[in-house]
Short mmCIF file of C-alpha atoms in Angstrom, two decimals:
data_model
loop_
_atom_site.label_atom_id
_atom_site.label_comp_id
_atom_site.label_asym_id
_atom_site.label_seq_id
_atom_site.Cartn_x
_atom_site.Cartn_y
_atom_site.Cartn_z
CA UNK A 239 192.48 113.61 229.21
CA UNK A 240 192.93 116.67 226.89
CA UNK A 241 194.03 119.61 228.49
CA UNK A 242 195.71 122.88 227.40
CA UNK A 243 198.14 123.76 230.03
CA UNK A 244 200.38 127.11 230.35
CA UNK A 245 202.82 126.17 232.79
CA UNK A 246 206.24 124.15 231.42
CA UNK A 247 206.35 120.76 233.06
CA UNK A 248 208.19 120.20 235.81
CA UNK A 249 211.43 118.22 234.23
CA UNK A 250 213.06 118.73 231.46
CA UNK A 251 215.10 115.67 231.25
CA UNK A 252 217.94 116.67 228.38
CA UNK A 253 217.72 120.21 229.16
CA UNK A 254 219.62 120.21 231.81
CA UNK A 255 222.63 118.84 229.90
CA UNK A 256 222.16 121.28 226.79
CA UNK A 257 221.90 124.46 228.94
CA UNK A 258 225.43 123.31 230.24
CA UNK A 259 227.23 123.55 226.88
CA UNK A 260 226.00 127.02 227.30
CA UNK A 261 223.15 129.34 225.53
CA UNK A 262 224.03 130.58 222.32
CA UNK A 263 221.91 132.41 219.74
CA UNK A 264 219.40 130.66 218.01
CA UNK A 265 220.98 129.84 214.29
CA UNK A 266 219.33 132.13 211.45
CA UNK A 267 216.34 129.39 210.01
CA UNK A 268 216.00 129.94 206.12
CA UNK A 269 212.45 132.09 206.08
CA UNK A 270 209.56 129.87 206.32
CA UNK A 271 206.06 131.38 204.04
CA UNK A 272 203.63 131.80 206.82
CA UNK A 273 200.53 131.88 204.81
CA UNK A 274 198.81 128.24 204.70
CA UNK A 275 198.53 128.31 200.93
CA UNK A 276 202.34 129.15 200.16
CA UNK A 277 203.09 126.32 203.27
CA UNK A 278 201.05 123.78 203.94
CA UNK A 279 200.67 122.36 207.24
CA UNK A 280 202.65 118.99 208.08
CA UNK A 281 199.43 116.89 208.41
CA UNK A 282 199.02 117.30 204.73
CA UNK A 283 201.94 115.28 203.87
CA UNK A 284 200.81 112.34 205.99
CA UNK A 285 197.94 109.73 205.32
CA UNK A 286 194.36 111.49 205.87
CA UNK A 287 193.55 108.58 208.09
CA UNK A 288 195.86 109.62 211.02
CA UNK A 289 193.85 111.00 214.09
CA UNK A 290 194.63 114.69 215.01
CA UNK A 291 193.06 116.09 217.70
CA UNK A 292 190.62 119.71 217.27
CA UNK A 293 191.93 123.30 217.85
CA UNK A 294 191.54 123.41 221.64
CA UNK A 295 189.51 126.92 223.08
CA UNK A 296 190.29 129.72 220.89
CA UNK A 297 191.42 128.08 218.38
CA UNK A 298 194.60 127.23 220.37
CA UNK A 299 196.93 123.81 219.58
CA UNK A 300 195.61 121.03 221.82
CA UNK A 301 197.45 119.18 224.01
CA UNK A 302 197.45 115.19 224.51
CA UNK A 303 198.85 114.05 227.80
CA UNK A 304 197.45 110.62 227.70
CA UNK A 305 194.88 108.54 226.28
CA UNK A 306 191.54 107.21 227.82
CA UNK A 307 192.11 105.22 232.01
CA UNK A 308 188.86 102.87 230.51
CA UNK A 309 188.54 100.31 227.55
CA UNK A 310 191.81 98.85 227.55
CA UNK A 311 195.46 98.24 229.28
CA UNK A 312 197.01 100.62 226.59
CA UNK A 313 200.28 102.29 227.21
CA UNK A 314 202.60 104.20 224.41
CA UNK A 315 206.41 103.99 224.61
CA UNK A 316 207.68 107.54 223.22
CA UNK A 317 211.38 108.08 221.98
CA UNK A 318 213.21 111.40 222.13
CA UNK A 319 215.65 111.47 219.69
CA UNK A 320 217.34 114.71 220.89
CA UNK A 321 220.03 116.58 219.04
CA UNK A 322 220.72 120.55 219.31
CA UNK A 323 221.21 122.52 216.23
CA UNK A 324 224.34 123.35 217.25
CA UNK A 325 225.87 119.91 218.46
CA UNK A 326 227.54 118.79 215.24
CA UNK A 327 230.43 119.45 216.44
CA UNK A 328 230.24 117.30 219.13
CA UNK A 329 228.65 114.21 217.07
CA UNK A 330 231.91 115.24 214.99
CA UNK A 331 234.17 114.36 217.61
CA UNK A 332 232.37 110.62 218.37
CA UNK A 333 229.83 111.63 220.37
CA UNK A 334 226.72 109.67 219.66
CA UNK A 335 223.16 110.64 220.04
CA UNK A 336 221.73 107.97 218.40
CA UNK A 337 221.21 104.71 220.04
CA UNK A 338 220.50 102.06 217.16
CA UNK A 339 220.56 99.05 220.32
CA UNK A 340 217.71 100.52 221.05
CA UNK A 341 215.77 100.74 218.19
CA UNK A 342 216.79 96.77 217.49
CA UNK A 343 215.49 95.88 221.35
CA UNK A 344 212.15 97.86 220.11
CA UNK A 345 212.12 95.58 216.93
CA UNK A 346 213.39 92.00 218.67
CA UNK A 347 210.48 92.63 221.49
CA UNK A 348 207.86 93.42 218.65
CA UNK A 349 207.19 96.86 220.76
CA UNK A 350 205.33 99.78 218.40
CA UNK A 351 206.46 103.33 219.29
CA UNK A 352 206.79 106.51 218.29
CA UNK A 353 209.81 108.38 218.31
CA UNK A 354 209.76 112.30 218.75
CA UNK A 355 212.82 112.99 216.58
CA UNK A 356 214.49 116.55 215.96
CA UNK A 357 215.18 117.92 212.69
CA UNK A 358 219.12 118.23 213.36
CA UNK A 359 218.62 114.21 214.30
CA UNK A 360 217.75 113.63 211.30
CA UNK A 361 220.03 115.76 210.00
CA UNK A 362 223.38 113.70 211.69
CA UNK A 363 221.88 110.12 211.57
CA UNK A 364 219.42 110.05 207.79
CA UNK A 365 219.82 106.48 207.12
CA UNK A 366 218.44 105.71 210.99
CA UNK A 367 215.92 108.46 210.51
CA UNK A 368 215.40 106.79 207.07
CA UNK A 369 214.96 102.99 208.47
CA UNK A 370 212.62 104.15 211.43
CA UNK A 371 210.25 106.41 208.91
CA UNK A 372 209.65 103.22 207.26
CA UNK A 373 209.42 100.86 209.69
CA UNK A 374 205.47 100.70 210.75
CA UNK A 375 206.12 99.33 213.57
CA UNK A 376 207.22 102.70 214.53
CA UNK A 377 205.56 106.28 214.00
CA UNK A 378 208.09 109.89 213.50
CA UNK A 379 206.58 112.83 215.23
CA UNK A 380 208.14 115.86 215.35
CA UNK A 381 210.08 117.10 218.49
CA UNK A 382 211.64 120.71 216.37
CA UNK A 383 214.22 121.41 214.30
CA UNK A 384 216.96 122.84 216.86
CA UNK A 385 215.59 121.64 220.41
CA UNK A 386 215.66 125.20 221.84
CA UNK A 387 212.45 126.14 223.98
CA UNK A 388 209.12 127.58 222.77
CA UNK A 389 208.83 129.78 226.17
CA UNK A 390 211.06 131.70 228.13
CA UNK A 391 212.95 130.22 231.70
CA UNK A 392 213.06 126.74 229.68
CA UNK A 393 215.64 124.93 232.25
CA UNK A 394 218.01 127.03 230.34
CA UNK A 395 217.45 126.18 226.75
CA UNK A 396 217.95 128.99 224.44
CA UNK A 397 214.51 130.19 222.96
CA UNK A 398 212.44 130.14 219.23
CA UNK A 399 211.81 133.93 219.00
CA UNK A 400 207.57 133.48 218.45
CA UNK A 401 207.76 134.88 214.87
CA UNK A 402 210.25 131.60 214.09
CA UNK A 403 208.42 128.67 216.04
CA UNK A 404 205.93 127.54 213.16
CA UNK A 405 209.75 127.81 210.57
CA UNK A 406 210.98 126.00 213.63
CA UNK A 407 208.85 123.28 213.49
CA UNK A 408 208.51 123.06 209.94
CA UNK A 409 212.43 123.08 209.06
CA UNK A 410 211.75 118.99 211.36
CA UNK A 411 209.81 118.43 208.54
CA UNK A 412 211.62 119.11 205.79
CA UNK A 413 214.64 117.66 206.99
CA UNK A 414 212.36 114.12 207.37
CA UNK A 415 211.63 114.38 204.19
CA UNK A 416 214.75 114.91 203.05
CA UNK A 417 216.16 112.15 205.00
CA UNK A 418 213.01 109.68 203.30
CA UNK A 419 210.91 109.85 206.66
CA UNK A 420 208.08 109.00 204.13
CA UNK A 421 204.74 109.88 206.58
CA UNK A 422 205.88 111.92 209.60
CA UNK A 423 203.09 112.21 211.58
CA UNK A 424 201.25 115.71 212.56
CA UNK A 425 202.24 115.62 216.18
CA UNK A 426 204.82 117.78 218.47
CA UNK A 427 206.57 117.67 221.65
CA UNK A 428 207.87 120.80 222.48
CA UNK A 429 211.54 120.83 224.11
CA UNK A 430 211.64 120.67 227.71
CA UNK A 431 207.71 120.13 227.65
CA UNK A 432 208.38 123.66 228.18
CA UNK A 433 205.03 125.72 226.36
CA UNK A 434 202.11 128.34 227.10
CA UNK A 435 199.60 129.91 225.47
CA UNK A 436 201.97 132.15 223.49
CA UNK A 437 203.73 129.36 222.14
CA UNK A 438 200.14 126.99 221.17
CA UNK A 439 198.58 129.85 219.51
CA UNK A 440 201.76 130.25 217.40
CA UNK A 441 201.37 126.60 216.04
CA UNK A 442 198.06 126.59 214.96
CA UNK A 443 198.82 127.32 211.84
CA UNK A 444 201.51 123.83 211.60
CA UNK A 445 198.02 121.89 211.75
CA UNK A 446 199.96 120.02 214.46
CA UNK A 447 198.80 118.23 217.60
CA UNK A 448 201.28 118.82 221.30
CA UNK A 449 201.85 115.61 222.81
CA UNK A 450 203.31 115.69 226.46
CA UNK A 451 203.35 113.03 228.66
CA UNK A 452 202.15 111.46 232.50
CA UNK A 453 205.17 109.18 233.15
CA UNK A 454 208.48 110.22 233.34
CA UNK A 455 210.84 107.35 233.15
CA UNK A 456 213.97 108.99 234.33
CA UNK A 457 216.25 107.50 231.77
CA UNK A 458 218.16 110.66 231.34
CA UNK A 459 221.51 110.63 232.48
CA UNK A 460 220.57 107.87 234.69
CA UNK A 461 223.55 105.04 235.36
CA UNK A 462 220.74 102.17 237.26
CA UNK A 463 218.54 100.82 234.33
CA UNK A 464 216.64 98.93 237.19
CA UNK A 465 215.62 101.68 238.75
CA UNK A 466 214.39 103.16 235.62
CA UNK A 467 212.48 100.60 234.84
CA UNK A 468 210.92 100.48 238.14
CA UNK A 469 209.74 104.27 237.86
CA UNK A 470 207.87 103.24 234.09
CA UNK A 471 206.20 100.28 236.12
CA UNK A 472 205.20 101.93 238.93
CA UNK A 473 204.16 105.43 237.07
CA UNK A 474 201.96 103.31 234.15
CA UNK A 475 198.33 103.62 234.27
CA UNK A 476 196.04 102.93 231.14
CA UNK A 477 196.41 105.19 228.57
CA UNK A 478 200.21 106.40 229.77
CA UNK A 479 202.10 108.18 227.34
CA UNK A 480 206.29 107.58 228.40
CA UNK A 481 208.82 109.23 227.96
CA UNK A 482 211.72 108.19 227.12
CA UNK A 483 215.04 108.71 225.41
CA UNK A 484 216.76 107.50 221.88
CA UNK A 485 220.29 109.48 222.70
CA UNK A 486 223.35 106.97 223.75
CA UNK A 487 225.12 109.80 225.64
CA UNK A 488 222.38 111.40 227.35
CA UNK A 489 220.55 108.29 228.45
CA UNK A 490 222.92 104.85 228.32
CA UNK A 491 220.67 103.01 230.06
CA UNK A 492 217.36 103.19 227.87
CA UNK A 493 218.06 99.89 226.40
CA UNK A 494 218.49 98.06 229.10
CA UNK A 495 215.65 99.84 231.00
CA UNK A 496 213.23 99.11 228.02
CA UNK A 497 214.20 94.99 228.20
CA UNK A 498 212.83 95.22 231.71
CA UNK A 499 209.91 97.53 231.09
CA UNK A 500 208.29 95.79 228.14
CA UNK A 501 207.98 92.50 229.85
CA UNK A 502 207.11 94.15 232.83
CA UNK A 503 204.35 95.62 231.83
CA UNK A 504 202.80 92.49 229.34
CA UNK A 505 202.90 90.51 232.74
CA UNK A 506 200.53 93.10 234.39
CA UNK A 507 198.11 92.80 230.72
CA UNK A 508 199.25 96.04 229.36
CA UNK A 509 199.48 96.58 225.24
CA UNK A 510 201.83 98.26 223.50
CA UNK A 511 200.27 101.16 221.11
CA UNK A 512 201.76 104.02 219.63
CA UNK A 513 200.67 107.47 220.06
CA UNK A 514 198.30 107.56 217.15
CA UNK A 515 196.00 104.77 218.54
CA UNK A 516 195.68 106.48 222.00
CA UNK A 517 195.36 109.87 220.36
CA UNK A 518 192.22 107.97 218.32
CA UNK A 519 190.83 106.53 220.83
CA UNK A 520 190.61 109.70 223.01
CA UNK A 521 188.99 111.40 219.85
CA UNK A 522 186.70 108.39 218.72
CA UNK A 523 188.34 108.26 215.89
CA UNK A 524 190.74 105.89 214.10
#
């Protein structure tokens, strides 16, 4: 259920497109204090009842991939709101990294969900970030500020230096707060899913639980919504975490796929929950 892994997940989803745009050096981030007293962990700003996992062996950041396989047919749909630190000019030229129609569909269908948001996305779409963050149907979690990789050789993504990893995560939380997201969750998803022991060690002081997935939707760059829906419906098991995307330009059929996935899973007896509920069930806490 809960594993610490050193290998990269063998699918990066949006990373291929980001790599195709080149691999510029990560921008200089404002220096962030590394001491806990000077810079409290993100979990200090969320509700005390939010479930997290204890650090793993050697104090490493814990990694969560799916919830309990027994005790109910629960499934968490998660949506990565991706935008890299250097994609501002593309957004200014009209490329859409948001997907308000998808969020509207989730509300219409009354589906709780967890949105893993980059700080750069929250800066580009502050009103949407605030709306999602203030809607009790959703929870906002951290997908880094820059969407740059936390390991080398991660599908061609630029990399964040080891001594800047925690600062990148905390910069995303700062962007959420500036956008008006009131209670960002202490959960973090590595860009591309790529992580190793060194990255887990660097993020220990950030106080986050790393959240991966066990079902890949295949929605990135897909043109066949039915194929995406079938892949999810065939892959879900009790406790599954499904990764999808909230980015129109790179995942244009996700809304249509979700409109098939939701009734399909409900017919199978599944109940939709946020990641926090699965984490609480896995850890024996709610």
